[in-house]
Amino acid sequence: MIDDKTRLIGLIGEDTRKTSSPFIHNKALEIVAKNYAYLAFDVKDNLDKVINGLKYMNIKGLNITIPYKEEVIGYIDELDELSNMMKSVNTIKFDNGKIKGFNTDGLGFYMSLKDEDIDLKNKNILILGAGGAARGIAFALSFKENSNIDIVNRNYKKAQALVLDLRSNFKDKEFKFNAISNLNLKNSKYDIVINTTSLGMYPNENKTPILIDGFKSTCVFCDIVYKPHETLFLKEAKKKNHKIIYGINMLIYQALLAQEIWFDYKFEDINLVKEGILKDLKLN
Ligand code: NAP
């Protein structure tokens, strides 16, 4: 219940009308009995006024979404190691007059794999897509594990730019890029395939980025699209008896990791909180 002790946390972006973040955060706050309320705000080109004003409102922190994840860096006093490498921030914390920046997007995805006990050490990973989400995931996986990552994209130049950036940050790791149309999946080496393109999401629900053919039976397929809950890509992988990971897990974990930053604590059982949210979250 909101009372005189309730404090605000929230999300700023350009169009947050359909976001599930308020539900996810407020449910987590209810589960762990924290007296905070999470609201979403569209800031319409007024990022400077909003951030500078919020500094004086005793707010714990904010999530930042499209299109402000890069621009917000100009207002931040301290970036953590990963967000500094990525040059993208999805979480800020107001801390004793300072603004600190973090990025939990890719770490949320990493948690969704750990949750399923998927081993990433020395594995071959294929990322489909080279947009903002692919960037978050590739950086977080490289930051956490020693895996080989290949990135393919419709526009191969974007895959190339991302791979060059990864190579300059992780000099001891291997990254390759290609155009998605050049991908040869015969006797594929991949252990994990991640769809980060928007194919599968409305209005492209009937599209899938690649055919599920030529993969090892142990290959795990992940989609980060979460509306619909089970994309055509995941349906096709499931039909071929592959293990699949749903995009909603990444969305919930990136939110819970942001709360750990704001409240400076660790959930006793983060998986249990995630399950509690999933139970009540309207999927599809
Ligand atoms: P983005 O930066 O706009 O990137 C979009 C990606 O999709 C690019 O690689 C783009 O390729 C590719 N793409 C778009 N239309 C395509 C098509 N018709 N054929 C082939 N490739 C196509 O977007 P983003 O922020 O990375 O988000 C991508 C998806 O991830 C969205 O559906 C978003 O909802 C989802 N997402 C989920 C989470 C989560 O927590 N689960 C978090 C973030 C994002 P080109 O470069 O060639 O255009």
mmCIF file with all atom_site columns, N, CA and C in Angstrom, residues 4-5 19 25 47-48 66 71 75 96-98 111 113 127 129-130 149 158 181 272:
data_model
loop_
_atom_site.group_PDB
_atom_site.id
_atom_site.type_symbol
_atom_site.label_atom_id
_atom_site.label_alt_id
_atom_site.label_comp_id
_atom_site.label_asym_id
_atom_site.label_entity_id
_atom_site.label_seq_id
_atom_site.pdbx_PDB_ins_code
_atom_site.Cartn_x
_atom_site.Cartn_y
_atom_site.Cartn_z
_atom_site.occupancy
_atom_site.B_iso_or_equiv
_atom_site.pdbx_formal_charge
_atom_site.auth_seq_id
_atom_site.auth_comp_id
_atom_site.auth_asym_id
_atom_site.auth_atom_id
_atom_site.pdbx_PDB_model_num
ATOM 1  N N  . ASP A 1 4   ? 3.067  7.412   3.411   1.00 0.00 ? 4   ASP A N  1
ATOM 2  C CA . ASP A 1 4   ? 4.022  8.526   3.466   1.00 0.00 ? 4   ASP A CA 1
ATOM 3  C C  . ASP A 1 4   ? 5.476  8.078   3.353   1.00 0.00 ? 4   ASP A C  1
ATOM 4  N N  . LYS A 1 5   ? 5.718  6.773   3.542   1.00 0.00 ? 5   LYS A N  1
ATOM 5  C CA . LYS A 1 5   ? 7.103  6.271   3.461   1.00 0.00 ? 5   LYS A CA 1
ATOM 6  C C  . LYS A 1 5   ? 7.444  5.733   2.064   1.00 0.00 ? 5   LYS A C  1
ATOM 7  N N  . THR A 1 19  ? 4.778  -1.335  -21.879 1.00 0.00 ? 19  THR A N  1
ATOM 8  C CA . THR A 1 19  ? 5.829  -2.058  -21.185 1.00 0.00 ? 19  THR A CA 1
ATOM 9  C C  . THR A 1 19  ? 5.295  -2.913  -20.025 1.00 0.00 ? 19  THR A C  1
ATOM 10 N N  . HIS A 1 25  ? 8.279  -5.077  -11.804 1.00 0.00 ? 25  HIS A N  1
ATOM 11 C CA . HIS A 1 25  ? 8.938  -4.449  -10.643 1.00 0.00 ? 25  HIS A CA 1
ATOM 12 C C  . HIS A 1 25  ? 8.022  -4.389  -9.426  1.00 0.00 ? 25  HIS A C  1
ATOM 13 N N  . LEU A 1 47  ? 15.313 14.823  -21.593 1.00 0.00 ? 47  LEU A N  1
ATOM 14 C CA . LEU A 1 47  ? 16.119 13.995  -20.698 1.00 0.00 ? 47  LEU A CA 1
ATOM 15 C C  . LEU A 1 47  ? 16.882 14.853  -19.674 1.00 0.00 ? 47  LEU A C  1
ATOM 16 N N  . ASP A 1 48  ? 17.468 15.964  -20.136 1.00 0.00 ? 48  ASP A N  1
ATOM 17 C CA . ASP A 1 48  ? 18.270 16.801  -19.225 1.00 0.00 ? 48  ASP A CA 1
ATOM 18 C C  . ASP A 1 48  ? 17.428 17.321  -18.066 1.00 0.00 ? 48  ASP A C  1
ATOM 19 N N  . ILE A 1 66  ? 14.813 2.641   -24.599 1.00 0.00 ? 66  ILE A N  1
ATOM 20 C CA . ILE A 1 66  ? 14.952 3.251   -25.927 1.00 0.00 ? 66  ILE A CA 1
ATOM 21 C C  . ILE A 1 66  ? 14.211 4.586   -25.976 1.00 0.00 ? 66  ILE A C  1
ATOM 22 N N  . GLU A 1 71  ? 22.407 8.256   -24.635 1.00 0.00 ? 71  GLU A N  1
ATOM 23 C CA . GLU A 1 71  ? 22.394 9.691   -24.303 1.00 0.00 ? 71  GLU A CA 1
ATOM 24 C C  . GLU A 1 71  ? 22.501 9.930   -22.795 1.00 0.00 ? 71  GLU A C  1
ATOM 25 N N  . TYR A 1 75  ? 24.946 12.256  -18.407 1.00 0.00 ? 75  TYR A N  1
ATOM 26 C CA . TYR A 1 75  ? 24.513 12.778  -17.096 1.00 0.00 ? 75  TYR A CA 1
ATOM 27 C C  . TYR A 1 75  ? 25.064 11.952  -15.935 1.00 0.00 ? 75  TYR A C  1
ATOM 28 N N  . ASN A 1 96  ? 23.999 9.544   -2.960  1.00 0.00 ? 96  ASN A N  1
ATOM 29 C CA . ASN A 1 96  ? 24.700 10.657  -2.301  1.00 0.00 ? 96  ASN A CA 1
ATOM 30 C C  . ASN A 1 96  ? 25.089 11.784  -3.258  1.00 0.00 ? 96  ASN A C  1
ATOM 31 N N  . GLY A 1 97  ? 24.136 12.221  -4.026  1.00 0.00 ? 97  GLY A N  1
ATOM 32 C CA . GLY A 1 97  ? 24.369 13.339  -4.943  1.00 0.00 ? 97  GLY A CA 1
ATOM 33 C C  . GLY A 1 97  ? 25.020 12.941  -6.257  1.00 0.00 ? 97  GLY A C  1
ATOM 34 N N  . LYS A 1 98  ? 25.409 11.650  -6.365  1.00 0.00 ? 98  LYS A N  1
ATOM 35 C CA . LYS A 1 98  ? 26.035 11.187  -7.606  1.00 0.00 ? 98  LYS A CA 1
ATOM 36 C C  . LYS A 1 98  ? 25.068 10.312  -8.396  1.00 0.00 ? 98  LYS A C  1
ATOM 37 N N  . MET A 1 111 ? 21.600 -14.559 -16.795 1.00 0.00 ? 111 MET A N  1
ATOM 38 C CA . MET A 1 111 ? 20.916 -15.219 -15.670 1.00 0.00 ? 111 MET A CA 1
ATOM 39 C C  . MET A 1 111 ? 19.889 -16.231 -16.171 1.00 0.00 ? 111 MET A C  1
ATOM 40 N N  . LEU A 1 113 ? 20.097 -18.108 -18.666 1.00 0.00 ? 113 LEU A N  1
ATOM 41 C CA . LEU A 1 113 ? 20.792 -19.350 -19.036 1.00 0.00 ? 113 LEU A CA 1
ATOM 42 C C  . LEU A 1 113 ? 21.274 -20.089 -17.789 1.00 0.00 ? 113 LEU A C  1
ATOM 43 N N  . ILE A 1 127 ? 24.719 -15.522 -32.326 1.00 0.00 ? 127 ILE A N  1
ATOM 44 C CA . ILE A 1 127 ? 23.739 -14.469 -32.054 1.00 0.00 ? 127 ILE A CA 1
ATOM 45 C C  . ILE A 1 127 ? 23.159 -13.996 -33.382 1.00 0.00 ? 127 ILE A C  1
ATOM 46 N N  . GLY A 1 129 ? 21.242 -11.208 -35.185 1.00 0.00 ? 129 GLY A N  1
ATOM 47 C CA . GLY A 1 129 ? 20.900 -9.797  -34.961 1.00 0.00 ? 129 GLY A CA 1
ATOM 48 C C  . GLY A 1 129 ? 22.096 -9.053  -34.392 1.00 0.00 ? 129 GLY A C  1
ATOM 49 N N  . ALA A 1 130 ? 22.120 -7.745  -34.637 1.00 0.00 ? 130 ALA A N  1
ATOM 50 C CA . ALA A 1 130 ? 23.254 -6.934  -34.165 1.00 0.00 ? 130 ALA A CA 1
ATOM 51 C C  . ALA A 1 130 ? 22.765 -5.567  -33.672 1.00 0.00 ? 130 ALA A C  1
ATOM 52 N N  . ILE A 1 149 ? 31.875 -16.358 -29.794 1.00 0.00 ? 149 ILE A N  1
ATOM 53 C CA . ILE A 1 149 ? 30.610 -15.770 -30.243 1.00 0.00 ? 149 ILE A CA 1
ATOM 54 C C  . ILE A 1 149 ? 30.683 -15.380 -31.716 1.00 0.00 ? 149 ILE A C  1
ATOM 55 N N  . LYS A 1 158 ? 26.586 -3.939  -39.609 1.00 0.00 ? 158 LYS A N  1
ATOM 56 C CA . LYS A 1 158 ? 26.304 -3.728  -38.187 1.00 0.00 ? 158 LYS A CA 1
ATOM 57 C C  . LYS A 1 158 ? 26.887 -4.866  -37.344 1.00 0.00 ? 158 LYS A C  1
ATOM 58 N N  . SER A 1 181 ? 22.228 -14.002 -44.352 1.00 0.00 ? 181 SER A N  1
ATOM 59 C CA . SER A 1 181 ? 21.922 -14.735 -45.591 1.00 0.00 ? 181 SER A CA 1
ATOM 60 C C  . SER A 1 181 ? 23.075 -15.655 -46.008 1.00 0.00 ? 181 SER A C  1
ATOM 61 N N  . LEU A 1 272 ? 13.116 -17.795 -7.202  1.00 0.00 ? 272 LEU A N  1
ATOM 62 C CA . LEU A 1 272 ? 11.788 -17.874 -6.580  1.00 0.00 ? 272 LEU A CA 1
ATOM 63 C C  . LEU A 1 272 ? 11.002 -16.587 -6.849  1.00 0.00 ? 272 LEU A C  1
#
